[in-house]
Structure formats: structure tokens, C-alpha cells
Short mmCIF file of C-alpha atoms in Angstrom, two decimals:
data_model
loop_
_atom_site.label_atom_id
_atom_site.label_comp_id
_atom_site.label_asym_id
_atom_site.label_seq_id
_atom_site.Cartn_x
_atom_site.Cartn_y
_atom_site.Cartn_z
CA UNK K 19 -55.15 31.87 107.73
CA UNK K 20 -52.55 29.21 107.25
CA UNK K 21 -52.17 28.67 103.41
CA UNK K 22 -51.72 25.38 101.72
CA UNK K 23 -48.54 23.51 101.54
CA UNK K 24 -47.41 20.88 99.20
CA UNK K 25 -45.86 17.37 100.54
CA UNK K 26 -42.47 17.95 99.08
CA UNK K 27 -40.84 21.21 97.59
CA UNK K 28 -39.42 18.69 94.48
CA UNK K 29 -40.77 15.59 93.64
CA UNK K 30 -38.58 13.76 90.79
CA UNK K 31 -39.85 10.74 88.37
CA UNK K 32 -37.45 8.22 87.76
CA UNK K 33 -34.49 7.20 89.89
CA UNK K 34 -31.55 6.81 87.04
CA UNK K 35 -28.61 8.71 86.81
CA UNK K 36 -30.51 12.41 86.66
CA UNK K 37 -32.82 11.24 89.31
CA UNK K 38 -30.05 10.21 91.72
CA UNK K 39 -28.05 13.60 91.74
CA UNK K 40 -30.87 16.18 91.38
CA UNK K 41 -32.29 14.38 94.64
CA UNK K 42 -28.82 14.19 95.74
CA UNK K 43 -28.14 18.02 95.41
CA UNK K 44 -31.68 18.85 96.74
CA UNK K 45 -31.18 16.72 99.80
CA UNK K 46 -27.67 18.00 100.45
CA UNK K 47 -29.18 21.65 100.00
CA UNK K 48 -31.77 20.88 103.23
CA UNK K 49 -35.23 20.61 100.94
CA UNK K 50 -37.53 18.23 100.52
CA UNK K 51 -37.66 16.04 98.00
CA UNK K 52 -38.70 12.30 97.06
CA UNK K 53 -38.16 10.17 94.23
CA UNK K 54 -40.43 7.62 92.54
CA UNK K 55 -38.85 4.85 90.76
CA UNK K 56 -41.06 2.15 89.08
CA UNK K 57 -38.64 -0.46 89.13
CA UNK K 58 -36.79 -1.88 92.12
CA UNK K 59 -33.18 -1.31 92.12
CA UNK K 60 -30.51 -2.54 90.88
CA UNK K 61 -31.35 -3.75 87.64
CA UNK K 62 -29.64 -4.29 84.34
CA UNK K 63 -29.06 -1.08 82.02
CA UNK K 64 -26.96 -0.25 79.10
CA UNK K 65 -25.10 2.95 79.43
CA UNK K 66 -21.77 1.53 81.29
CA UNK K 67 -18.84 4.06 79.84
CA UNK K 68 -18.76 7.55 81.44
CA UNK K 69 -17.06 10.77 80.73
CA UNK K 70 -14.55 13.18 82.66
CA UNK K 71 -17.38 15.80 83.59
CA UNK K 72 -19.37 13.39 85.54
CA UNK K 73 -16.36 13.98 88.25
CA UNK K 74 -17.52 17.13 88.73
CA UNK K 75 -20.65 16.00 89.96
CA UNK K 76 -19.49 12.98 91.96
CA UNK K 77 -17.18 15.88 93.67
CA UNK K 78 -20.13 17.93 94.50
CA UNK K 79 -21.79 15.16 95.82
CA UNK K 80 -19.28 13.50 97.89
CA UNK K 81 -19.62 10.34 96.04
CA UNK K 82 -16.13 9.55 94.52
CA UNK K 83 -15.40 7.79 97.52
CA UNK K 84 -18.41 5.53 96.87
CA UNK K 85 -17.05 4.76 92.93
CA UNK K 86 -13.53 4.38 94.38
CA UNK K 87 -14.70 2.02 97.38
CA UNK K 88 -16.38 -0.39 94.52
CA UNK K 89 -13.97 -0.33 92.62
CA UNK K 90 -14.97 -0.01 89.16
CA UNK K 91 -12.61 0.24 86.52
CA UNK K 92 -10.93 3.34 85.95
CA UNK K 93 -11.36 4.47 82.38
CA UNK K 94 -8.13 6.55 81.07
CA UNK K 95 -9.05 7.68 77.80
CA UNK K 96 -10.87 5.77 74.06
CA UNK K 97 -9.58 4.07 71.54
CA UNK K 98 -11.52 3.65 67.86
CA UNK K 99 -10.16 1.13 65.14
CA UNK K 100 -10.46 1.60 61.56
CA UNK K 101 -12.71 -1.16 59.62
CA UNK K 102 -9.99 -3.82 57.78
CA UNK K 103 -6.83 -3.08 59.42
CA UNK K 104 -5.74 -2.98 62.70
CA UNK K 105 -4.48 0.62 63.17
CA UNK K 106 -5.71 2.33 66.27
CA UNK K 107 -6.37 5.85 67.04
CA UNK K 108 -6.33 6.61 70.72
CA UNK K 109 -6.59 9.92 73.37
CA UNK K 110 -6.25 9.85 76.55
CA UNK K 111 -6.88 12.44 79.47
CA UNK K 112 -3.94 12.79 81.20
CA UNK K 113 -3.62 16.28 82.73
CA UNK K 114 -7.57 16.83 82.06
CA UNK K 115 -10.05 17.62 84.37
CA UNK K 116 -13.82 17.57 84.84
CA UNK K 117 -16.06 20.01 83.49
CA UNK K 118 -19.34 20.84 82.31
CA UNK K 119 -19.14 20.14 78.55
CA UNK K 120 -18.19 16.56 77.32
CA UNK K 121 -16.14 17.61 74.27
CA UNK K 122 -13.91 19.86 75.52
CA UNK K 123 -10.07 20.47 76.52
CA UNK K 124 -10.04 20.08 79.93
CA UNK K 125 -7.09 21.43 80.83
CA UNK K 126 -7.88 24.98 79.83
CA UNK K 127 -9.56 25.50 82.85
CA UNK K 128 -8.78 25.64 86.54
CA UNK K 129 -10.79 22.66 88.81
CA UNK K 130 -10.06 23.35 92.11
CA UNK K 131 -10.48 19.99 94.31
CA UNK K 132 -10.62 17.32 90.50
CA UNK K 133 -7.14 15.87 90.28
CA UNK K 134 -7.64 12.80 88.50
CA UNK K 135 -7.02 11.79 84.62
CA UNK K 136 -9.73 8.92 84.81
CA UNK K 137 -13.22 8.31 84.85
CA UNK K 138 -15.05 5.13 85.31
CA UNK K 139 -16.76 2.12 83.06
CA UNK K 140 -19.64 1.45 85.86
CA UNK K 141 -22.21 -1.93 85.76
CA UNK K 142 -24.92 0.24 85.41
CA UNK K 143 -27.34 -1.91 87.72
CA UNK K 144 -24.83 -1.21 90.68
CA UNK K 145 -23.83 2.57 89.70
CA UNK K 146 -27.46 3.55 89.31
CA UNK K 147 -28.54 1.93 92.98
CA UNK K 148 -25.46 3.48 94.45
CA UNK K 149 -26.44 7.13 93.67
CA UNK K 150 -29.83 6.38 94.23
CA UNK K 151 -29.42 5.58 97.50
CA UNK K 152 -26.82 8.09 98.45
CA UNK K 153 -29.38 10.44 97.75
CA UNK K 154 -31.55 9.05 100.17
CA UNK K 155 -28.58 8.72 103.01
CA UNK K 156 -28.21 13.06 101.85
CA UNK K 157 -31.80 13.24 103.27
CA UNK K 158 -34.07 12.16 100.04
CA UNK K 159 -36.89 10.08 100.54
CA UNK K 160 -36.64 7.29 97.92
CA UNK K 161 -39.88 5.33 97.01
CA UNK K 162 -38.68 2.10 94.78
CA UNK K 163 -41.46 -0.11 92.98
CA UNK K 164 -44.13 2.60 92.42
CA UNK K 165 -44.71 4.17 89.07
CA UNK K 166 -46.67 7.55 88.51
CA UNK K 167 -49.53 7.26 87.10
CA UNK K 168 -50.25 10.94 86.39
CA UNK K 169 -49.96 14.23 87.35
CA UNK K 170 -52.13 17.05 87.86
CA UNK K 171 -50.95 20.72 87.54
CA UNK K 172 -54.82 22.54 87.55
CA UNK K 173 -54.54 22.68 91.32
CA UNK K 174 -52.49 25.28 93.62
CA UNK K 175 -49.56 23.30 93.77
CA UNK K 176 -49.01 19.87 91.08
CA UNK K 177 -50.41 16.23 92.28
CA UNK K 178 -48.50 12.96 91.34
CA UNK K 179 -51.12 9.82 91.64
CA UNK K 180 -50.27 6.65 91.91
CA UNK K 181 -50.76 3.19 93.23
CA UNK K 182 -49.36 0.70 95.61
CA UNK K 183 -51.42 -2.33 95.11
CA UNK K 184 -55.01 -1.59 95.23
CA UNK K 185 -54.91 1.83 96.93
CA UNK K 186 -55.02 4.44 95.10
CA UNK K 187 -52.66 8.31 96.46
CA UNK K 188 -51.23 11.04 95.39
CA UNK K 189 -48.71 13.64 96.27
CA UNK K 190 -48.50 17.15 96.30
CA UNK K 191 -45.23 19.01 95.14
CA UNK K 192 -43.85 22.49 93.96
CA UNK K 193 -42.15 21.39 91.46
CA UNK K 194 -41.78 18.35 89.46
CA UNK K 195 -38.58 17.23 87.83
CA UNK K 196 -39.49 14.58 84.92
CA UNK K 197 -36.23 11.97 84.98
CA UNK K 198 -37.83 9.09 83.69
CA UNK K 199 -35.25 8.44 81.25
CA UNK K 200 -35.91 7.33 77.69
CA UNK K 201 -39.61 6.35 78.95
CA UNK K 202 -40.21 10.57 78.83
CA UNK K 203 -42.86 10.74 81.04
CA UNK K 204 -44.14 14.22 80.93
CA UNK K 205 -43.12 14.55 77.58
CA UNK K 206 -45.53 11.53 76.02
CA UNK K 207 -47.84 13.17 78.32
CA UNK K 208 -47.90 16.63 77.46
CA UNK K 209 -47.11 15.44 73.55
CA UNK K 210 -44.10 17.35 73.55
CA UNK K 211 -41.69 14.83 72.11
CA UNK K 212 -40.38 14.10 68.43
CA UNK K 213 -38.00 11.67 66.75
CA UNK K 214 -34.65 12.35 65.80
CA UNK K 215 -34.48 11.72 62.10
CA UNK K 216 -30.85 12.44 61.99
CA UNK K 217 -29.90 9.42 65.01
CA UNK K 218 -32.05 6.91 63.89
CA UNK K 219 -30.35 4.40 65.33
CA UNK K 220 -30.77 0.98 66.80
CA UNK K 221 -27.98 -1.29 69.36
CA UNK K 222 -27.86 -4.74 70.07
CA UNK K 223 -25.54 -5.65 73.04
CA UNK K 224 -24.83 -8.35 75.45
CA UNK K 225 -21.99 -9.03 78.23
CA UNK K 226 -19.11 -11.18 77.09
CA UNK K 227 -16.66 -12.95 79.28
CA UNK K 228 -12.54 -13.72 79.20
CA UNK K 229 -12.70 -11.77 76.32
CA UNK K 230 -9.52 -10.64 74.21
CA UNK K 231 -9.90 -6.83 74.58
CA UNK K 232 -6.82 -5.90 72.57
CA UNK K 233 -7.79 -8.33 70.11
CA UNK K 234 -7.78 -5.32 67.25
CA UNK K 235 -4.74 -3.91 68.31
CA UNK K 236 -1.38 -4.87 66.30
CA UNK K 237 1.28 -6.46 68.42
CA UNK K 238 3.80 -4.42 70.62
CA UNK K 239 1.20 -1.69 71.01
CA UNK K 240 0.64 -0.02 74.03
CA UNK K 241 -1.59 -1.39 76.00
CA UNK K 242 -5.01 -0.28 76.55
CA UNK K 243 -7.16 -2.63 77.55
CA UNK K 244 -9.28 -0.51 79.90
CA UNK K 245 -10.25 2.00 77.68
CA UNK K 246 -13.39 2.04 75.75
CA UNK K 247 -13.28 1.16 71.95
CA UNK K 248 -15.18 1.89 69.16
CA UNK K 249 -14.53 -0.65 66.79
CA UNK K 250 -16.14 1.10 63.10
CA UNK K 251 -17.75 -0.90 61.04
CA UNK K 252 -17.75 -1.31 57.03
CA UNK K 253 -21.53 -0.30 57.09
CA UNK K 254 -22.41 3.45 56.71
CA UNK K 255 -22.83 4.38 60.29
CA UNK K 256 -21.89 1.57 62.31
CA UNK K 257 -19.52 0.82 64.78
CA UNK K 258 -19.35 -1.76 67.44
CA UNK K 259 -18.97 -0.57 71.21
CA UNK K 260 -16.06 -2.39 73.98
CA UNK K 261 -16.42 -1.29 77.61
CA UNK K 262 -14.90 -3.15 80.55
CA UNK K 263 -17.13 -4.08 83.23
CA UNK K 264 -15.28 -5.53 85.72
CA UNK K 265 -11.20 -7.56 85.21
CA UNK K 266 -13.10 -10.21 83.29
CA UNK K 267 -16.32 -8.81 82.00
CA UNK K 268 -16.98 -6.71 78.66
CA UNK K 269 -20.15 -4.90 77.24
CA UNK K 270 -20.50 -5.84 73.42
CA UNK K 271 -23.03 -3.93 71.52
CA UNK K 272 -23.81 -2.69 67.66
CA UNK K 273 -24.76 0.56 66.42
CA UNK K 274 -26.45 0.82 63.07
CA UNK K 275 -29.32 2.46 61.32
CA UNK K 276 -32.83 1.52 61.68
CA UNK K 277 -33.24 0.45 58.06
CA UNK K 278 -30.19 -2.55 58.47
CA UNK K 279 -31.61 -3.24 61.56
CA UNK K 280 -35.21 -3.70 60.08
CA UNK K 281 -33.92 -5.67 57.37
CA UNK K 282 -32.55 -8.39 59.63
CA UNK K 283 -34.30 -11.47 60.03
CA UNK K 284 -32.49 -12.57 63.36
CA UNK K 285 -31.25 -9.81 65.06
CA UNK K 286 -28.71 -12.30 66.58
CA UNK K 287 -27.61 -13.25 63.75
CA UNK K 288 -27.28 -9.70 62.51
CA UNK K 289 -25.29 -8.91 65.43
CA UNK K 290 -22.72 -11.69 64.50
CA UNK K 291 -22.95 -10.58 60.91
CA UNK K 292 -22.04 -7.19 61.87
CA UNK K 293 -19.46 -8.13 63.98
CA UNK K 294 -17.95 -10.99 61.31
CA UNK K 295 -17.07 -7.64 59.18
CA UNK K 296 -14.48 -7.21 61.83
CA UNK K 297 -12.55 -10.76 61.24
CA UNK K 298 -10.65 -9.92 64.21
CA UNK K 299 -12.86 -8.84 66.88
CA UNK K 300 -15.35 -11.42 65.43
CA UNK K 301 -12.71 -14.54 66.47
CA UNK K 302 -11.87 -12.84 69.95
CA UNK K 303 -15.65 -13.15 70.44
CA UNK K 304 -16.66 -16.60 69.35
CA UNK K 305 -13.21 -17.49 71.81
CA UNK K 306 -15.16 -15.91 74.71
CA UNK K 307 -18.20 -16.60 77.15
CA UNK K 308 -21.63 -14.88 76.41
CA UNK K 309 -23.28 -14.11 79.94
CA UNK K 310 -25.99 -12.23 79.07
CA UNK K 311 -29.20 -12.69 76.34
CA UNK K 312 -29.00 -9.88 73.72
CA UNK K 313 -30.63 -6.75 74.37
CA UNK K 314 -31.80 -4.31 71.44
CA UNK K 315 -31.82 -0.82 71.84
CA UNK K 316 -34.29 1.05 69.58
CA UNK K 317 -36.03 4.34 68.21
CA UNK K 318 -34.20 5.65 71.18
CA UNK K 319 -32.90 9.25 69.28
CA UNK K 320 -35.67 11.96 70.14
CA UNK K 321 -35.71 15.87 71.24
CA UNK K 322 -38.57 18.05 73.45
CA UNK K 323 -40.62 20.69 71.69
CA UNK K 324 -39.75 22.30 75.24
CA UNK K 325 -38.19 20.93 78.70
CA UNK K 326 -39.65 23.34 81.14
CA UNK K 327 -42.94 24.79 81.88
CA UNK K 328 -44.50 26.08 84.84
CA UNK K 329 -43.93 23.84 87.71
CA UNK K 330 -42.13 21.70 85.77
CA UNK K 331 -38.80 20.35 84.05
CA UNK K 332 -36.94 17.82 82.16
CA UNK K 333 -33.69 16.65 83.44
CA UNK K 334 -31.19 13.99 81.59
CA UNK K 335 -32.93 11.46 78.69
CA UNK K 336 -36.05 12.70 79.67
CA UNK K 337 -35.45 15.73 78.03
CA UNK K 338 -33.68 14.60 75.17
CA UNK K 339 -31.41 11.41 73.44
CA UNK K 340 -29.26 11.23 71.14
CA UNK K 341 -27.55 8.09 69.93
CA UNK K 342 -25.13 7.12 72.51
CA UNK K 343 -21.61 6.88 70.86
CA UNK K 344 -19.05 8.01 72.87
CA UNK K 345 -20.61 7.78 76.21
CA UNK K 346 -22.52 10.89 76.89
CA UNK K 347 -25.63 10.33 77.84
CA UNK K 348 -24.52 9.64 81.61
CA UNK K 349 -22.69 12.75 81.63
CA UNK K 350 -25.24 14.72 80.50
CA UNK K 351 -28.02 12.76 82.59
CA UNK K 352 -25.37 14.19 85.69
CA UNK K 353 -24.77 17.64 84.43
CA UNK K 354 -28.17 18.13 84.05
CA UNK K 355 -29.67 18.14 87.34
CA UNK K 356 -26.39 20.07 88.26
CA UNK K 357 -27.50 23.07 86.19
CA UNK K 358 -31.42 22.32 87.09
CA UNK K 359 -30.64 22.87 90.59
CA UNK K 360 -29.50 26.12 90.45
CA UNK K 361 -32.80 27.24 89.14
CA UNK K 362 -34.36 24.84 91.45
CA UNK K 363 -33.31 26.82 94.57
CA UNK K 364 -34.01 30.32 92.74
CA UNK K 365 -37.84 29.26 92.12
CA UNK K 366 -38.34 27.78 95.67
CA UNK K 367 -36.41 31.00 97.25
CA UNK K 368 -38.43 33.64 95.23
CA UNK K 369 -41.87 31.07 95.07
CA UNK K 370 -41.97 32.18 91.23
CA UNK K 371 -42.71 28.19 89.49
CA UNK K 372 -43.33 29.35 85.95
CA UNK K 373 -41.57 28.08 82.79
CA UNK K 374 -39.09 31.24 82.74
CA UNK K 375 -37.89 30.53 86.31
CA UNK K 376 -36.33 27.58 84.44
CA UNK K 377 -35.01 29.49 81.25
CA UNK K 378 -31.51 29.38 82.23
CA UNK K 379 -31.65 25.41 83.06
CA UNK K 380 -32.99 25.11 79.58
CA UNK K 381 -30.73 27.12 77.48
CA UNK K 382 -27.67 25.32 79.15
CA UNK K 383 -29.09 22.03 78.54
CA UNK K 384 -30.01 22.87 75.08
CA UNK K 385 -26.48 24.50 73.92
CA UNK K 386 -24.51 21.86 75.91
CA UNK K 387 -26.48 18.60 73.73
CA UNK K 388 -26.23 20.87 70.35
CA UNK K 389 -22.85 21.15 70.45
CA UNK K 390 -22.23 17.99 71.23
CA UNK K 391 -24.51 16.86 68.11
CA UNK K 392 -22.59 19.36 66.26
CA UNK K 393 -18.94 18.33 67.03
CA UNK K 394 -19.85 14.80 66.42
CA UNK K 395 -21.21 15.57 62.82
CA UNK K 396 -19.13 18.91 62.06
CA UNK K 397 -18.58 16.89 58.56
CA UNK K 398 -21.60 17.21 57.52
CA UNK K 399 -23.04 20.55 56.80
CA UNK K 400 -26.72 19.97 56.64
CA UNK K 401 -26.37 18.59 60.39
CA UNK K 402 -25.09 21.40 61.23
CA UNK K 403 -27.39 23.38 59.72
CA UNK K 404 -30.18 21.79 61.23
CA UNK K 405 -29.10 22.01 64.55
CA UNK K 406 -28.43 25.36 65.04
CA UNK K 407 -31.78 26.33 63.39
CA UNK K 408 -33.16 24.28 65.87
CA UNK K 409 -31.35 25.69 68.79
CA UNK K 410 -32.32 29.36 67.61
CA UNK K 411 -35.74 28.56 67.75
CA UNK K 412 -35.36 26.72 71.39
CA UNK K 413 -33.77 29.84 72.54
CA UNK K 414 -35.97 32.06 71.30
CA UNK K 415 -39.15 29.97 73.00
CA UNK K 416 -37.02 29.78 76.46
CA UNK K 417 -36.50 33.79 76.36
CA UNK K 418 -39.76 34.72 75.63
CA UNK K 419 -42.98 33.38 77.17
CA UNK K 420 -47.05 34.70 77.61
CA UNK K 421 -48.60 34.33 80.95
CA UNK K 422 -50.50 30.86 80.87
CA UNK K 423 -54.25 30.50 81.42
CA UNK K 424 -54.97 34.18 80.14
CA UNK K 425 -55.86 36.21 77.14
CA UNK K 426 -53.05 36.48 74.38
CA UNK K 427 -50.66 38.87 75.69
CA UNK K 428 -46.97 40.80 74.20
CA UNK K 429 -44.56 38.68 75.37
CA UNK K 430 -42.36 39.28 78.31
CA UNK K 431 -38.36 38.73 78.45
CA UNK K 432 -38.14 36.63 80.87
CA UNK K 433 -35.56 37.39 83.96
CA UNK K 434 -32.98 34.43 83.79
CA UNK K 435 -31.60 35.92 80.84
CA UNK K 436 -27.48 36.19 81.13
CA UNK K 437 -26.25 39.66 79.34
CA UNK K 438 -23.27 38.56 77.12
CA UNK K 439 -20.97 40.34 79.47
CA UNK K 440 -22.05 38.33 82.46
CA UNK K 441 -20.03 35.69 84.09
CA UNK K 442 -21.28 32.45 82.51
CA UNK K 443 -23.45 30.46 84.50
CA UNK K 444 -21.49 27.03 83.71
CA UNK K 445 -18.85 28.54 86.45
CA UNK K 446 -15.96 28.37 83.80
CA UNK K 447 -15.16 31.98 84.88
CA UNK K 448 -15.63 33.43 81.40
CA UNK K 449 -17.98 35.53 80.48
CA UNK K 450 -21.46 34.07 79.03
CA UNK K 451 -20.54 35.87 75.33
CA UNK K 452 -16.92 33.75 75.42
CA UNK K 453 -18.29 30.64 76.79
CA UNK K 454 -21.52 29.35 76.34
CA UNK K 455 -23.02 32.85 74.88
CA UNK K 456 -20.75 32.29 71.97
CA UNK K 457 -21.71 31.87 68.28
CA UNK K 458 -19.67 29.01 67.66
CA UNK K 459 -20.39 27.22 70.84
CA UNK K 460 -18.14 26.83 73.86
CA UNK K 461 -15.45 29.25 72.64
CA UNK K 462 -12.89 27.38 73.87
CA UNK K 463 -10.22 25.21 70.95
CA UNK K 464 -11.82 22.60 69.23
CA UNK K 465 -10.09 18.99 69.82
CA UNK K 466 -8.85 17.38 67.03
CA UNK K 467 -10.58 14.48 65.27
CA UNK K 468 -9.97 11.55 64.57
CA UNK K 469 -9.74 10.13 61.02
CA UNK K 470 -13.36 9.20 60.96
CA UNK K 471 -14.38 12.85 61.90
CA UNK K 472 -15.65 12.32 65.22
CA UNK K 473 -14.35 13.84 68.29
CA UNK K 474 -13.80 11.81 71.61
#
């Protein structure tokens, strides 16, 4: 008796960043997979500054000749400028290398085949339509302009329905990797998601032309007009992002809290308010060309109660957001469905699809975004605090789980978890109790901050 089969082994919502190079590795690793994206590509999305361990990826995917043969601007370090003078505090990555983690020293570690001290400042419209369809020259079948209506996990194997004009169809699939972004499919669905209360921030951005990007910096500085800025603000916990597009073009954008953003009338105005607080960068501006409307950015900081169950998993924003200062959320959208893959490949080797299969994929995911949260607010102890409570309860849930659809049962250690003496899974070489396994995070030298407290 032949037994049922599903359409595709993976079957990924969304077509961003996460989307791209999960399909991407699947493909490249002979299974089958397809991607639904609602939208057709390219279209306009904020997100345009990335981060050294996004090379990685583009390495394993044999797409930096694709960023190199577009030519976007090559992003050599940041640089963040103090509110009312116009002192500048800059790093930059020479002699670092892509890795796993985005707040990290680089250069500690071997990477075999990454020799470049730059990363990128993409259009994210282009970038996001270039990996996209990579993935679907690797082998991935790509289905643009169709949104998922729901899916189905009581069967054999989970169902994705949707539409394509008036007909109604559905898919079959082993497993299904949510990467819809910030619009968190599975996780509205399955009421799994909840509001940052710590990033409750807003953004307001646009795209400025010929404009002055070392307008802030003092004269005979060196210059460092490709690198992204964060210009702070003299509002508590504001700042103003500057990322190179192309030669000409520059993303604009302010950062605030919900409660100054509710309180403005006209959110232009309030970005040009905000703005005005930097004399100088507010003059460069007014000298320059918008090209763009204004775009707001809102209630955007959120976690999961969990990212993986059985048959399922989250990958990138879909999983989890935090407020985007320094330019992670790309990097971890990437890294993601690098680490998801592994697990990926286990479950469709050994045909075991439950939520422990995934464990590993979710403790990396979870550690990786803490400490990140926790190196950007080391300052402040109740942060802190809250985090790591947070992540020992995560860990806990993604070590431990009781068979589904069944009578309450002891729970069962589940078998994707690393003994602290174990190489770590990240592939630094370490092992998992010196790396990621550690108390304090990645084990590795903190960098040093900068005067605001935040790391780069």
C-alpha cells in the first residue's frame, strides 16, 4: 500500500529576507520546497542597513556575487553623533569577519572562505527580489501574488489554502516554515504573540536625495560617508537613522516612543520637529530632495509565547522583533533560516515533525535575539533582568514537551539537547558551555560601548 505524500517536504510563508535563504538552503540541499509571497516583488521596505554575519549566509548561498554584481554600497563600519555637538563616535570592521552573532568580535574566530571588512546598505525592494529569486534559480518553486489563507495541521501531513482569483486550493507539506515577517502569520493564528513593552517604539522615514551625509561631522574629519549613522536625539530614546542607498540616495527615519509619537498631531511635522533638535542635520535636510512620502513604522516590537511546534516553525520577524536600531533584524531574518535548516534536514531524514525536532533551532534563535536585547540595554538592570527570566522560561518550554493530542503525560527531554561539553552547534568550534551554553551569553569579550551605552 503506497502511503500518502505531501506536495512539498517545506512549504515557507512569506518571501522576505528569511523566506529567501531558508528556500535558498532547502533548494540547494535537493528538497522540495515552495514559497508563497502575497505581494509581487520588488516592492518598497524599510530595513536597508545590514550586518557582517549576513556574509556568512550570502557565502553559503553563493550569492555575494549577486550583491557585488549590483553594486550596492559597501558598508565599512557605524558612526553615532551625540545630540548638540558635533563629536562623532565611530567603529569600523576592518580585520572582522562574518559570524553568527551580530554583536560580537569578529576576529576571534577563524572564517574560512569570508575575507571582507564590509557589508552592504541594500534598497530593500531590489535585495529582497534578488534572494527571492535566487532561491528559485537553486531549485525553489516561488509563487508571487498569493497569500495563505490558512492552514490546517489535523490531517496526516499540514494543508496551506489559498486563492488565486475565484478558485479556491490548497497544498500539502511536511513542514511549514512561518516567514511572514512582522505580519506573524502563524503566530496571530495560533495566538501565540505578545507586545514588547520594553521596545515600544514607532519610525517615521522617507528617502532623501543629494543629501549632505557628513553634515554632523566637524571639519577635517575622516570621512565616512558610507557608513550608517545614528544621529541621537535630545528626547529619551530617540535617535534618527542615515543609510546610503545608492551614490545619491539616503534613508531618513525617526525612532521614538509610542507615547511622543501618539502625541503628535502631524506626524510630518513631528518628524521635522524631531529632526529640528539636530540644527545640523535638520539644515542638510531641508537643502536636499525628498523622493519618497513618509512611511511610519509602528507597534512593531513583539516576542512568541513559542516558535516551533509540531510541523511547524518561525523563522526571522515572524518569530520575533525588536526595535530595529543598529540594523539587525536582516541579520537575524538570515541567520535564522541558517540554523532552522539544520533541524530542517534532521526532521525530514528521521520523519520525526514534532515541536522537539526543532528545539535546537529554537534555543539558538532565542539566546542569539536575548543577547542582543541584552547588550543593547546592559545599562539598565531591570532589562536585563527581564530578559533572562524570559529566556529561562523559553528554554525550559523548548527542552521539555508532552506528547500532543493525548492524556497529560511526565514530560520527556527532548533529543536536540547539546550537553555543555558538546561542540556548539553555531560552528564556532567551542564547546556549547563556552559559547552559546554559557551563563553570560556568547562567552566571547564584550565590545566596548559607546558613550551612549549601546554597542554597534
Amino acid at each position: 500500500m503506497n502511503q500518502e505524500q505531501p506536495d512539498f517536504d517545506v512549504a515557507v510563508i512569506g518571501g522576505g529576507p528569511a523566506g529567501g535563504a531558508l528556500a535558498a538552503y532547502l533548494a540547494k540541499a535537493g528538497k522540495k520546497v515552495v514559497v508563497f509571497e502575497r505581494e509581487l516583488f520588488p516592492r518598497p521596505h524599510v530595513g536597508e542597513s545590514l550586518v557582517p554575519s549576513s556574509t556568512r549566509v550570502f557565502r553559503d548561498l553563493d550569492f555575494l556575487p549577486v550583491m557585488e554584481r549590483e553594486k550596492f554600497p559597501h558598508k565599512f563600519g557605524a558612526v553615532w553623533t551625540a545630540t548638540g555637538s558635533n563629536q562623532a563616535y565611530d567603529h569600523g570592521w576592518e580585520g572582522l569577519e562574518a559570524d553568527c552573532v551580530a554583536d560580537i568580535r569578529f576576529e576571534e574566530r577563524e572564517q574560512a572562505g569570508v575575507n571582507q571588512n564590509y557589508t552592504y546598505h541594500v534598497d530593500r525592494g531590489r535585495f529582497d527580489n534578488l534572494l527571492l529569486h535566487h532561491a528559485q534559480s537553486l531549485g525553489a518553486t516561488v509563487v508571487e501574488g498569493v497569500g495563505i489563507r490558512d492552514v490546517d495541521f489535523s490531517g496526516t501531513f499540514p494543508r496551506l489554502k489559498f486563492s488565486v482569483g475565484p478558485v479556491e486550493s490548497s497544498v500539502s507539506c511536511r513542514i511549514v516554515a512561518d516567514a511572514s515577517g512582522r505580519k506573524t502569520f502563524l503566530g496571530n493564528r495560533l495566538k501565540l504573540k505578545v507586545m514588547d513593552k520594553v521596545f515600544d517604539q514607532y519610525a517615521i522615514h522617507t528617502w532623501f536625495d543629494n543629501y549632505d551625509r557628513l553634515s554632523t561631522m566637524k571639519m577635517g574629519q575622516q570621512q565616512k560617508g558610507d557608513y550608517i549613522y545614528v544621529h541621537f536625539l535630545p528626547i529619551t530614546n530617540s535617535w534618527v537613522w542615515q543609510i546610503p542607498i545608492t551614490d545619491s540616495i539616503t534613508s531618513i527615519g525617526v525612532v521614538t516612543q509610542k507615547k511622543n509619537f501618539k502625541a503628535a498631531g502631524d506626524r510630518e511635522q513631528f518628524f521635522w520637529d524631531s529632526v529640528a533638535s539636530r540644527p545640523e542635520l535638520f539644515e542638510a535636510l531641508k537643502k536636499a530632495d525628498q523622493i519618497r512620502p513618509f512611511t511610519e513604522e509602528g507597534d512593531y516590537s513583539y516576542a512568541m509565547n513559542q516558535i516551533t511546534g509540531d510541523n511547524w516553525l518561525m523563522v526571522g520577524d515572524a518569530g520575533r522583533f525588536v526595535d530595529p536600531i543598529f540594523s539587525t533584524g536582516v541579520s537575524i531574518a538570515l541567520n535564522s533560516a541558517r540554523f532552522a535548516v539544520k533541524d530542517i534536514l534532521k526532521a525530514l531524514e528521521t520523519g520525526n515533525y514534532k515541536k522537539e525536532s526543532f528545539a535546537m533551532f529554537g534555543l539558538m534563535k532565542e539566546r542569539i535575539e536575548d543577547e542582543i536585547i541584552m547588550n543593547l540595554w546592559r545599562m539598565d538592570a531591570t532589562v536585563v533582568s527581564q530578559q533572562r527570566e524570559m529566556r529561562t522560561r523559553r528554554e525550559r518550554d523548548l527542552t521539555y514537551s508532552a506528547p500532543a493530542k493525548e492524556a497529560p503525560q511526565p514530560a520527556q527531554r527532548a533529543t536536540g539537547r547539546v550537553g555543555r561539553n558538546d561542540p556548539c552547534p553555531c560552528g564556532s568550534g567551542k564547546k556549547y558551555k563556552k559559547c552559546h551554553g554559557s551563563e553570560e551569553g556568547t562567552g566571547t569579550a564584550p565590545r566596548p560601548a559607546s558613550p551612549h551605552g549601546v554597542r554597534v
